[in-house]
Tab-separated table of C-alpha atoms in Angstrom:
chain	number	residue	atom	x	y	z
A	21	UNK	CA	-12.069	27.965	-44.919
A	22	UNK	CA	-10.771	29.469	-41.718
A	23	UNK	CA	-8.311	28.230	-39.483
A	24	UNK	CA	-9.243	27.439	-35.876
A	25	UNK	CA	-6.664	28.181	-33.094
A	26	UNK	CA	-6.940	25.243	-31.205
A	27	UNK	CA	-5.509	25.398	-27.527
A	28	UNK	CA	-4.623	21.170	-27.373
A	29	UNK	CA	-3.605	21.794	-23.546
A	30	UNK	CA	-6.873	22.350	-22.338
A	31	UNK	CA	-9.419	20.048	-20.831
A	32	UNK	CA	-10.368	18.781	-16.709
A	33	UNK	CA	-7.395	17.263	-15.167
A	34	UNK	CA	-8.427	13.578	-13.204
A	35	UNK	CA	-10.133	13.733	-10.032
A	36	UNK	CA	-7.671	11.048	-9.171
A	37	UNK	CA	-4.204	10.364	-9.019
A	38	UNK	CA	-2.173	7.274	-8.832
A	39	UNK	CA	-0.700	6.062	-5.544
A	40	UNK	CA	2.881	5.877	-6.912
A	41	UNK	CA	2.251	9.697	-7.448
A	42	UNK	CA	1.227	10.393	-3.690
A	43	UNK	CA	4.025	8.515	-2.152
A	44	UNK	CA	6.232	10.600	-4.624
A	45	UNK	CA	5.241	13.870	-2.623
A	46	UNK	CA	7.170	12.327	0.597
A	47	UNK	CA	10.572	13.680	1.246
A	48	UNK	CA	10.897	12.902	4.907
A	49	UNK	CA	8.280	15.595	6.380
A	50	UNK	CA	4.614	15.536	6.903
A	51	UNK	CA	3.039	16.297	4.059
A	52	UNK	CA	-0.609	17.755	4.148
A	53	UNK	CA	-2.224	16.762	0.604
A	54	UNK	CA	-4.394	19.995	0.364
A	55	UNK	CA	-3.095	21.847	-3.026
A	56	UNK	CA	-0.438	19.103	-3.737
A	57	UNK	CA	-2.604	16.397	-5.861
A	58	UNK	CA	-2.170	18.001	-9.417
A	59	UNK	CA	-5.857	18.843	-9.215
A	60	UNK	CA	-7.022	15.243	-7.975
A	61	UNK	CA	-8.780	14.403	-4.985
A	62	UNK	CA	-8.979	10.431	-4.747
A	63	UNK	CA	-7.244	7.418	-5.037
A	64	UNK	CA	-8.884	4.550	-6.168
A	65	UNK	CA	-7.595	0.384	-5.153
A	66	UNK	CA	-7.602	-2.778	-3.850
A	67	UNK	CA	-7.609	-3.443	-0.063
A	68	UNK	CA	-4.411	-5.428	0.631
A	69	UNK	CA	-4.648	-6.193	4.186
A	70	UNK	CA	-6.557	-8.714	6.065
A	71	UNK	CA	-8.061	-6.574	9.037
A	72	UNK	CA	-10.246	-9.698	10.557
A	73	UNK	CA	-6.638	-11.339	10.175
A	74	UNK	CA	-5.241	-9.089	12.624
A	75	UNK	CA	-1.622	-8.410	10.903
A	76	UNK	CA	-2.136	-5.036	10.176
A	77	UNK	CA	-2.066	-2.438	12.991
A	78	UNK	CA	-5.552	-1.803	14.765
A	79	UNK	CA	-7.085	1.272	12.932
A	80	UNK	CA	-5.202	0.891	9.462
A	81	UNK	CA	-5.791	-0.973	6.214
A	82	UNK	CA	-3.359	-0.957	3.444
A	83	UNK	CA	-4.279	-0.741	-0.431
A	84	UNK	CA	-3.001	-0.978	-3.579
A	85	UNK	CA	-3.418	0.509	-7.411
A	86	UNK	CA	-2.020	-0.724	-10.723
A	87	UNK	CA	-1.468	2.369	-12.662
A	88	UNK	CA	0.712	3.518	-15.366
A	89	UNK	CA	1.850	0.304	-15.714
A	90	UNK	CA	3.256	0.639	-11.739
A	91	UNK	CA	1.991	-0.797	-8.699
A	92	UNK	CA	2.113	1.164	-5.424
A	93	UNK	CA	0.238	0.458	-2.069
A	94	UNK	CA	0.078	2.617	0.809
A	95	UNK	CA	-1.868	2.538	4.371
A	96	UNK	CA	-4.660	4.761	5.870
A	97	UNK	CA	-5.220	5.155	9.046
A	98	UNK	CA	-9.230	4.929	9.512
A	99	UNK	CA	-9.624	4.491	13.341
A	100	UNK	CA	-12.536	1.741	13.653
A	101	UNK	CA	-13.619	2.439	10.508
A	102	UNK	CA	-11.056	0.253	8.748
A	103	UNK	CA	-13.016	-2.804	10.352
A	104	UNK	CA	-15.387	-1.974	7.671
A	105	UNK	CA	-12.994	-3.079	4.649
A	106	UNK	CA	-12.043	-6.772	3.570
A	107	UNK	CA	-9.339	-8.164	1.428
A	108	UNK	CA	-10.027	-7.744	-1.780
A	109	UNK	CA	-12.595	-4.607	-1.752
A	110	UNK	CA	-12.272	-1.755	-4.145
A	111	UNK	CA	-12.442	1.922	-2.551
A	112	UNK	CA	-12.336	4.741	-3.387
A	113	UNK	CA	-10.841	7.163	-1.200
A	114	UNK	CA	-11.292	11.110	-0.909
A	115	UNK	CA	-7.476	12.245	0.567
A	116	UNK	CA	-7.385	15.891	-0.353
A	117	UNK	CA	-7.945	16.887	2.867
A	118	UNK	CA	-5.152	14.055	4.732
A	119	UNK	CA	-1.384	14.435	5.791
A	120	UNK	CA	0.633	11.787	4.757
A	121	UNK	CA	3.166	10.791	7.261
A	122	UNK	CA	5.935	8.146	8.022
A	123	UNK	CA	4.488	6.692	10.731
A	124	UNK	CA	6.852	3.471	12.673
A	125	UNK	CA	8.791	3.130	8.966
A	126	UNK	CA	5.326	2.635	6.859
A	127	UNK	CA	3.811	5.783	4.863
A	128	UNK	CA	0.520	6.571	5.358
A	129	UNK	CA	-2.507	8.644	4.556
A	130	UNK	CA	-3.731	10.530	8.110
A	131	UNK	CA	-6.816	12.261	9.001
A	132	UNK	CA	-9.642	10.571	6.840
A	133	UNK	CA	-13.114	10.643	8.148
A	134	UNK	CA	-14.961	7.442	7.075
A	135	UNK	CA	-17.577	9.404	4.892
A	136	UNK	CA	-13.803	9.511	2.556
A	137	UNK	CA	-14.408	6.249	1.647
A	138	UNK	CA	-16.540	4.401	-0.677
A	139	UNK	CA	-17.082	0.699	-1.632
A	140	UNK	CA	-17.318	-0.052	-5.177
A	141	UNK	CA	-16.568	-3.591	-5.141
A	142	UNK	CA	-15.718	-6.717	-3.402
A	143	UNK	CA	-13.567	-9.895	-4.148
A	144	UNK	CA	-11.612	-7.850	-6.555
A	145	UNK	CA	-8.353	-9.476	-7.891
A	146	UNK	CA	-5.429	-8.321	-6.104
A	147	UNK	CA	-2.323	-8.256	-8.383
A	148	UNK	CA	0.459	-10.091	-7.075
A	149	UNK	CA	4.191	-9.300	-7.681
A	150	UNK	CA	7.282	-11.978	-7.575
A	151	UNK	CA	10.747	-9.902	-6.236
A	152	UNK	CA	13.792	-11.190	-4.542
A	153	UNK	CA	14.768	-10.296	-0.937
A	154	UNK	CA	17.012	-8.338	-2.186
A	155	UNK	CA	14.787	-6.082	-4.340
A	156	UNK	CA	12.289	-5.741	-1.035
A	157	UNK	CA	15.677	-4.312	1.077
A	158	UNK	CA	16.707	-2.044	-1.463
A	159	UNK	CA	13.457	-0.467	-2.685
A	160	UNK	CA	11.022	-0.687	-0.158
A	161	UNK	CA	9.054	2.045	-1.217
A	162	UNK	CA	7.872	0.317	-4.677
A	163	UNK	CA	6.408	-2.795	-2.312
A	164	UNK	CA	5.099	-1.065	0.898
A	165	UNK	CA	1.234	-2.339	1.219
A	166	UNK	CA	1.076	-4.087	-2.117
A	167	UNK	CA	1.028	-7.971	-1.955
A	168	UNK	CA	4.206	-9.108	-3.404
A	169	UNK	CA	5.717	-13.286	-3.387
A	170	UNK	CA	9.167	-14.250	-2.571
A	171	UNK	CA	10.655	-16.384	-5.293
A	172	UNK	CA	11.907	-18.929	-2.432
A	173	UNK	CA	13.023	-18.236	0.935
A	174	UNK	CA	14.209	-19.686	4.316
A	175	UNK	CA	13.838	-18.356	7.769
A	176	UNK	CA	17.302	-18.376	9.370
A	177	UNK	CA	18.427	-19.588	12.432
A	178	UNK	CA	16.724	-22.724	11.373
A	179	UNK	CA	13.447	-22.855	13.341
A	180	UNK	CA	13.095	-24.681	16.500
A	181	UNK	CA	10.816	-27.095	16.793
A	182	UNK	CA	7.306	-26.130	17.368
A	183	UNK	CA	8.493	-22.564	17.017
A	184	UNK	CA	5.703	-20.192	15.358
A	185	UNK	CA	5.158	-16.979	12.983
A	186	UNK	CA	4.162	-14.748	15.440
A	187	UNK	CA	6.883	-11.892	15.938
A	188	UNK	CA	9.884	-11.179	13.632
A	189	UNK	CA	11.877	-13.841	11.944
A	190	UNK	CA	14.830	-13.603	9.325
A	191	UNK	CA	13.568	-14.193	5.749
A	192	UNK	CA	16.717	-14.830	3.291
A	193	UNK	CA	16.510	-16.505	-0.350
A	194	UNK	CA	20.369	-15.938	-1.315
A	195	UNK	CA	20.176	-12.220	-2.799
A	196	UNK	CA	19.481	-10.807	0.763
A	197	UNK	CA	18.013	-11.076	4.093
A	198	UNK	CA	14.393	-9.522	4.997
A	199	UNK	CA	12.405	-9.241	8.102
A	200	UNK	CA	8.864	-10.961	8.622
A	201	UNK	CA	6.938	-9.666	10.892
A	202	UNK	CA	3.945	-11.165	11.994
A	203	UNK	CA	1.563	-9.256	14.374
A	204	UNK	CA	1.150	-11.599	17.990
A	205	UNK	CA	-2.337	-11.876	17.418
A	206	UNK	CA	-2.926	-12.132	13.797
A	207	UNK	CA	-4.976	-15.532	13.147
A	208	UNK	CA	-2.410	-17.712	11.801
A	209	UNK	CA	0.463	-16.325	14.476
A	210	UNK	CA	0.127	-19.288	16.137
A	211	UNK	CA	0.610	-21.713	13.618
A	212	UNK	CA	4.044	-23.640	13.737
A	213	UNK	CA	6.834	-22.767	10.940
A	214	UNK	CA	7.419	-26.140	8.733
């Protein structure tokens, strides 16, 4: 018998890499993603915003991945190509070649071409996360473009009468107070606040 000298480390690293892991590489500059993915290319996810809904900024859609037992989101700025994604569809998305900025307080994935994106599924579940206001305030970056349910809440000042969702409103449910913005012409901006 001989021994073998086995080298454990090597093997092909993943073609992708968790969200959580992109929005890691973020320290307040643009970052372009070229050389910086630990050998990935892609992130894979759920689409978490409702473009035909119209609360999410014209040209962007927002997604989501539960990896590592973590779940990140992030947004991607598509131009009219993001019309082509629903709530709910799985994508996979080619980023090597994107910047990702902090664009108006959101992070997001720039210059993506819509041949970056492919459509592996539809009417996917979307995992949804309970936190507390005051876990949104003090670590927005774990909740940015994932779907995530208030415990309870209230909008303060008490809502007028007839008043609606459209704009921002006060969101408190005793641990802190959030903002909730709602886009003027997102479908349901018009419906009254109970």
């Amino acid at each position: 018998l001989s021994c073998k000298d086995t080298k454990w480390y090597e093997g092909d690293l993943s073609p992708i890499i968790t969200i959580g892991d992109v929005r890691e590489l973020h320290k307040g500059d643009d970052v372009p993603l070229e050389g910086k993915l630990s050998g990935a290319i892609s992130i894979v996810g759920v689409v978490t915003s409702d473009v035909s809904g119209k609360n999410v900024k014209e040209g962007i859609i927002t997604m989501q991945n539960f990896r590592r037992k973590v779940n990140r989101g992030i947004a991607l700025e598509l131009g009219a190509a993001a019309a082509d994604y629903a709530l709910g569809d799985s994508i996979k998305v080619i980023i090597k070649d994107g910047t990702l900025k902090r664009i108006k307080g959101s992070l997001v994935i720039t210059g993506l071409n819509a041949s970056d994106i492919q459509k592996v599924g539809s009417n996917s579940m979307i995992n949804v996360f309970s936190a507390t206001a005051f876990q949104l305030s003090t670590n927005p970056d774990h909740y940015e473009g994932t779907v995530v349910k208030l415990f309870s809440g209230s909008i303060l000042p008490i809502p007028e009468s007839g008043e609606t969702y459209a704009g921002d409103k006060d969101l408190t449910d005793g641990s802190d107070t959030i903002k909730l913005h709602t886009e003027p012409l997102a479908s349901f901006a018009t419906r009254r606040i109970p």
